[in-house]
GROMACS .gro file of C-alpha atoms in nm:
model
  203
    1UNK     CA    1  -2.204   0.643   9.510
    2UNK     CA    2  -2.372   0.746   9.186
    3UNK     CA    3  -2.367   1.116   9.301
    4UNK     CA    4  -2.002   1.115   9.417
    5UNK     CA    5  -1.864   0.979   9.086
    6UNK     CA    6  -1.991   1.268   8.860
    7UNK     CA    7  -1.863   1.529   9.111
    8UNK     CA    8  -1.519   1.362   9.114
    9UNK     CA    9  -1.505   1.360   8.735
   10UNK     CA   10  -1.608   1.727   8.719
   11UNK     CA   11  -1.337   1.835   8.966
   12UNK     CA   12  -1.066   1.640   8.783
   13UNK     CA   13  -1.157   1.815   8.454
   14UNK     CA   14  -1.127   2.179   8.573
   15UNK     CA   15  -0.739   2.209   8.585
   16UNK     CA   16  -0.717   2.078   8.231
   17UNK     CA   17  -0.942   2.357   8.112
   18UNK     CA   18  -0.729   2.616   8.296
   19UNK     CA   19  -0.407   2.485   8.138
   20UNK     CA   20  -0.568   2.480   7.797
   21UNK     CA   21  -0.675   2.843   7.832
   22UNK     CA   22  -0.312   2.944   7.902
   23UNK     CA   23  -0.189   2.762   7.593
   24UNK     CA   24  -0.434   2.941   7.365
   25UNK     CA   25  -0.359   3.287   7.511
   26UNK     CA   26  -0.682   3.330   7.704
   27UNK     CA   27  -0.715   3.467   8.057
   28UNK     CA   28  -0.598   3.199   8.300
   29UNK     CA   29  -0.807   3.087   8.594
   30UNK     CA   30  -0.496   2.958   8.771
   31UNK     CA   31  -0.370   3.224   9.019
   32UNK     CA   32  -0.025   3.062   9.028
   33UNK     CA   33   0.023   3.086   8.651
   34UNK     CA   34   0.290   3.332   8.521
   35UNK     CA   35   0.179   3.645   8.335
   36UNK     CA   36   0.171   3.589   7.960
   37UNK     CA   37   0.206   3.902   7.743
   38UNK     CA   38   0.048   3.906   7.396
   39UNK     CA   39   0.294   3.947   7.108
   40UNK     CA   40   0.383   4.311   7.032
   41UNK     CA   41   0.223   4.458   6.724
   42UNK     CA   42   0.537   4.641   6.601
   43UNK     CA   43   0.895   4.736   6.683
   44UNK     CA   44   0.788   5.045   6.878
   45UNK     CA   45   0.622   4.827   7.142
   46UNK     CA   46   0.915   4.589   7.167
   47UNK     CA   47   1.168   4.870   7.212
   48UNK     CA   48   1.378   4.744   6.918
   49UNK     CA   49   1.492   4.996   6.655
   50UNK     CA   50   1.316   4.998   6.321
   51UNK     CA   51   1.547   4.833   6.069
   52UNK     CA   52   1.694   5.078   5.816
   53UNK     CA   53   1.571   5.094   5.459
   54UNK     CA   54   1.803   4.872   5.249
   55UNK     CA   55   2.044   5.052   5.020
   56UNK     CA   56   1.895   5.133   4.682
   57UNK     CA   57   1.536   5.153   4.806
   58UNK     CA   58   1.335   5.472   4.852
   59UNK     CA   59   1.203   5.574   5.192
   60UNK     CA   60   0.886   5.781   5.195
   61UNK     CA   61   0.695   5.964   5.463
   62UNK     CA   62   0.805   6.206   5.736
   63UNK     CA   63   1.139   6.032   5.792
   64UNK     CA   64   1.254   6.043   5.429
   65UNK     CA   65   1.580   6.235   5.379
   66UNK     CA   66   1.589   6.535   5.143
   67UNK     CA   67   1.910   6.586   4.942
   68UNK     CA   68   2.132   6.856   5.090
   69UNK     CA   69   2.185   7.160   4.871
   70UNK     CA   70   2.473   7.406   4.863
   71UNK     CA   71   2.461   7.659   4.581
   72UNK     CA   72   2.817   7.789   4.622
   73UNK     CA   73   3.023   7.470   4.618
   74UNK     CA   74   2.984   7.115   4.503
   75UNK     CA   75   3.118   6.824   4.709
   76UNK     CA   76   3.126   6.472   4.565
   77UNK     CA   77   2.895   6.337   4.836
   78UNK     CA   78   2.631   6.608   4.792
   79UNK     CA   79   2.327   6.608   4.566
   80UNK     CA   80   2.195   6.942   4.445
   81UNK     CA   81   1.833   7.001   4.350
   82UNK     CA   82   1.747   7.123   4.002
   83UNK     CA   83   2.102   7.084   3.874
   84UNK     CA   84   2.278   6.908   3.595
   85UNK     CA   85   2.594   6.717   3.694
   86UNK     CA   86   2.893   6.743   3.464
   87UNK     CA   87   3.235   6.577   3.468
   88UNK     CA   88   3.390   6.872   3.651
   89UNK     CA   89   3.111   7.029   3.849
   90UNK     CA   90   2.744   7.113   3.866
   91UNK     CA   91   2.549   7.348   3.644
   92UNK     CA   92   2.294   7.560   3.833
   93UNK     CA   93   2.077   7.805   3.641
   94UNK     CA   94   2.343   7.855   3.375
   95UNK     CA   95   2.637   7.899   3.617
   96UNK     CA   96   2.899   7.639   3.702
   97UNK     CA   97   3.017   7.563   4.055
   98UNK     CA   98   3.334   7.372   4.132
   99UNK     CA   99   3.471   7.216   4.451
  100UNK     CA  100   3.665   7.459   4.670
  101UNK     CA  101   4.033   7.449   4.583
  102UNK     CA  102   3.974   7.362   4.217
  103UNK     CA  103   4.220   7.493   3.961
  104UNK     CA  104   4.066   7.644   3.648
  105UNK     CA  105   4.219   7.792   3.333
  106UNK     CA  106   4.056   8.012   3.071
  107UNK     CA  107   4.141   8.068   2.705
  108UNK     CA  108   4.408   8.323   2.807
  109UNK     CA  109   4.591   8.039   2.992
  110UNK     CA  110   4.579   8.218   3.331
  111UNK     CA  111   4.525   7.974   3.617
  112UNK     CA  112   4.300   8.050   3.913
  113UNK     CA  113   4.214   7.867   4.233
  114UNK     CA  114   3.842   7.869   4.315
  115UNK     CA  115   3.682   7.910   4.657
  116UNK     CA  116   3.305   7.951   4.647
  117UNK     CA  117   3.225   8.236   4.409
  118UNK     CA  118   3.578   8.381   4.426
  119UNK     CA  119   3.887   8.324   4.210
  120UNK     CA  120   4.249   8.399   4.299
  121UNK     CA  121   4.516   8.419   4.031
  122UNK     CA  122   4.813   8.182   4.054
  123UNK     CA  123   5.090   8.427   3.967
  124UNK     CA  124   5.384   8.192   3.903
  125UNK     CA  125   5.508   7.835   3.894
  126UNK     CA  126   5.630   7.854   4.255
  127UNK     CA  127   5.275   7.925   4.373
  128UNK     CA  128   5.144   7.651   4.144
  129UNK     CA  129   5.372   7.396   4.314
  130UNK     CA  130   5.132   7.402   4.612
  131UNK     CA  131   4.887   7.217   4.386
  132UNK     CA  132   5.134   6.966   4.242
  133UNK     CA  133   4.955   6.681   4.067
  134UNK     CA  134   4.611   6.848   4.078
  135UNK     CA  135   4.406   6.861   3.759
  136UNK     CA  136   4.364   7.202   3.591
  137UNK     CA  137   4.015   7.238   3.446
  138UNK     CA  138   3.985   7.430   3.119
  139UNK     CA  139   3.674   7.649   3.114
  140UNK     CA  140   3.535   7.924   2.895
  141UNK     CA  141   3.601   8.296   2.931
  142UNK     CA  142   3.235   8.341   3.023
  143UNK     CA  143   3.268   8.098   3.312
  144UNK     CA  144   3.589   8.262   3.433
  145UNK     CA  145   3.421   8.603   3.433
  146UNK     CA  146   3.146   8.465   3.656
  147UNK     CA  147   3.385   8.442   3.953
  148UNK     CA  148   3.472   8.747   4.163
  149UNK     CA  149   3.848   8.815   4.165
  150UNK     CA  150   4.031   8.857   4.495
  151UNK     CA  151   4.397   8.864   4.581
  152UNK     CA  152   4.428   8.614   4.865
  153UNK     CA  153   4.330   8.256   4.942
  154UNK     CA  154   4.227   8.072   5.260
  155UNK     CA  155   4.538   8.039   5.478
  156UNK     CA  156   4.678   8.383   5.392
  157UNK     CA  157   4.728   8.669   5.639
  158UNK     CA  158   4.576   9.003   5.545
  159UNK     CA  159   4.571   9.358   5.684
  160UNK     CA  160   4.404   9.676   5.563
  161UNK     CA  161   4.649   9.937   5.437
  162UNK     CA  162   4.725  10.186   5.714
  163UNK     CA  163   4.570   9.956   5.975
  164UNK     CA  164   4.722   9.734   6.243
  165UNK     CA  165   4.470   9.449   6.275
  166UNK     CA  166   4.581   9.124   6.112
  167UNK     CA  167   4.335   8.861   5.990
  168UNK     CA  168   4.362   8.498   5.885
  169UNK     CA  169   4.167   8.423   5.566
  170UNK     CA  170   3.921   8.138   5.601
  171UNK     CA  171   3.704   7.955   5.350
  172UNK     CA  172   3.408   8.171   5.446
  173UNK     CA  173   3.536   8.504   5.576
  174UNK     CA  174   3.833   8.597   5.793
  175UNK     CA  175   3.942   8.551   6.156
  176UNK     CA  176   4.110   8.822   6.365
  177UNK     CA  177   4.454   8.740   6.505
  178UNK     CA  178   4.424   8.902   6.851
  179UNK     CA  179   4.789   8.936   6.956
  180UNK     CA  180   5.153   8.897   6.858
  181UNK     CA  181   5.196   8.582   7.067
  182UNK     CA  182   4.944   8.391   6.855
  183UNK     CA  183   5.090   8.545   6.540
  184UNK     CA  184   5.438   8.418   6.628
  185UNK     CA  185   5.317   8.075   6.745
  186UNK     CA  186   5.102   7.992   6.443
  187UNK     CA  187   5.207   8.218   6.154
  188UNK     CA  188   5.578   8.279   6.208
  189UNK     CA  189   5.750   8.387   5.886
  190UNK     CA  190   5.424   8.407   5.690
  191UNK     CA  191   5.373   8.704   5.460
  192UNK     CA  192   5.108   8.963   5.556
  193UNK     CA  193   4.919   9.100   5.255
  194UNK     CA  194   4.828   9.470   5.282
  195UNK     CA  195   4.496   9.528   5.104
  196UNK     CA  196   4.282   9.831   5.032
  197UNK     CA  197   3.941   9.871   5.194
  198UNK     CA  198   3.743   9.741   4.897
  199UNK     CA  199   3.956   9.427   4.875
  200UNK     CA  200   3.924   9.366   5.251
  201UNK     CA  201   3.547   9.371   5.208
  202UNK     CA  202   3.566   9.050   5.002
  203UNK     CA  203   3.672   8.843   5.305
   0.00000   0.00000   0.00000
């Protein structure tokens, strides 16, 4: 009887130890116990996305974003490197760049519309009506002279003198109008500007 009692007590204690090991994250001795995974170390292991950096804080490392730069135009949502922002544009190495479609006026009172590094003269008040309500920026003669003059603006139709191919002027270059059907469907009644070879080379 004295031998049976210690054996009984020992057997009754073993399951408690197994349950306790599961609670404290140790390897279980109970084959029927469910698998318990240790907590993940970071969000990569859990499969959850890394929370974004809160607004106003800097993010460093390989994933940090570098400001986008465009040295021909300035958009309000862009940040240019090594520039000085002004009320009307951005100063880059002594030259000013304005948003495409800006109206500028020099000391001689002539008004131009700006696209990239090009300027197109607004010849009369009828043409100016296209920009009704838009601010006209007064700039110096030196700044005006920094833009390359050209006759036409994005949206115009152009053709080289003596040629037959017609092109549609885009913001950056020109697009060939392949046939009369497209010309009638999309540009019916629109003036075609006949330009010399040197002028055509600006588009």
